[in-house]
Amino acid sequence: MLSRPSDSPRTPPPLRPSRPPAQRAPVAPGRIGAARLDRLNAAPPGAAEDALLACCGSRRWARL
């Protein structure tokens, strides 16, 4: 059995956003995903590729 320095569990520090959330126009609940997809489809190719790389990390897939 591994010994621990104390019996109390360590709690990680709270996460803080690196920047304030962007102000967005209200979107109907059923359109949230569609609105994001519309923005991605309307983005310039380089910006769309950067967004896809940020979420999936696959350069080959992002360039399709």
mmCIF file of C-alpha atoms in Angstrom, residues 12 21 31 39 54 64:
data_model
loop_
_atom_site.group_PDB
_atom_site.id
_atom_site.type_symbol
_atom_site.label_atom_id
_atom_site.label_comp_id
_atom_site.label_asym_id
_atom_site.label_seq_id
_atom_site.Cartn_x
_atom_site.Cartn_y
_atom_site.Cartn_z
ATOM 1 C CA PRO A 12 -7.146 20.573 -7.794
ATOM 2 C CA PRO A 21 -16.623 34.192 -22.901
ATOM 3 C CA ARG A 31 -30.119 25.532 -33.948
ATOM 4 C CA ARG A 39 -19.937 29.501 -38.865
ATOM 5 C CA ALA A 54 -7.784 22.714 -32.203
ATOM 6 C CA LEU A 64 -10.420 17.302 -46.248
#
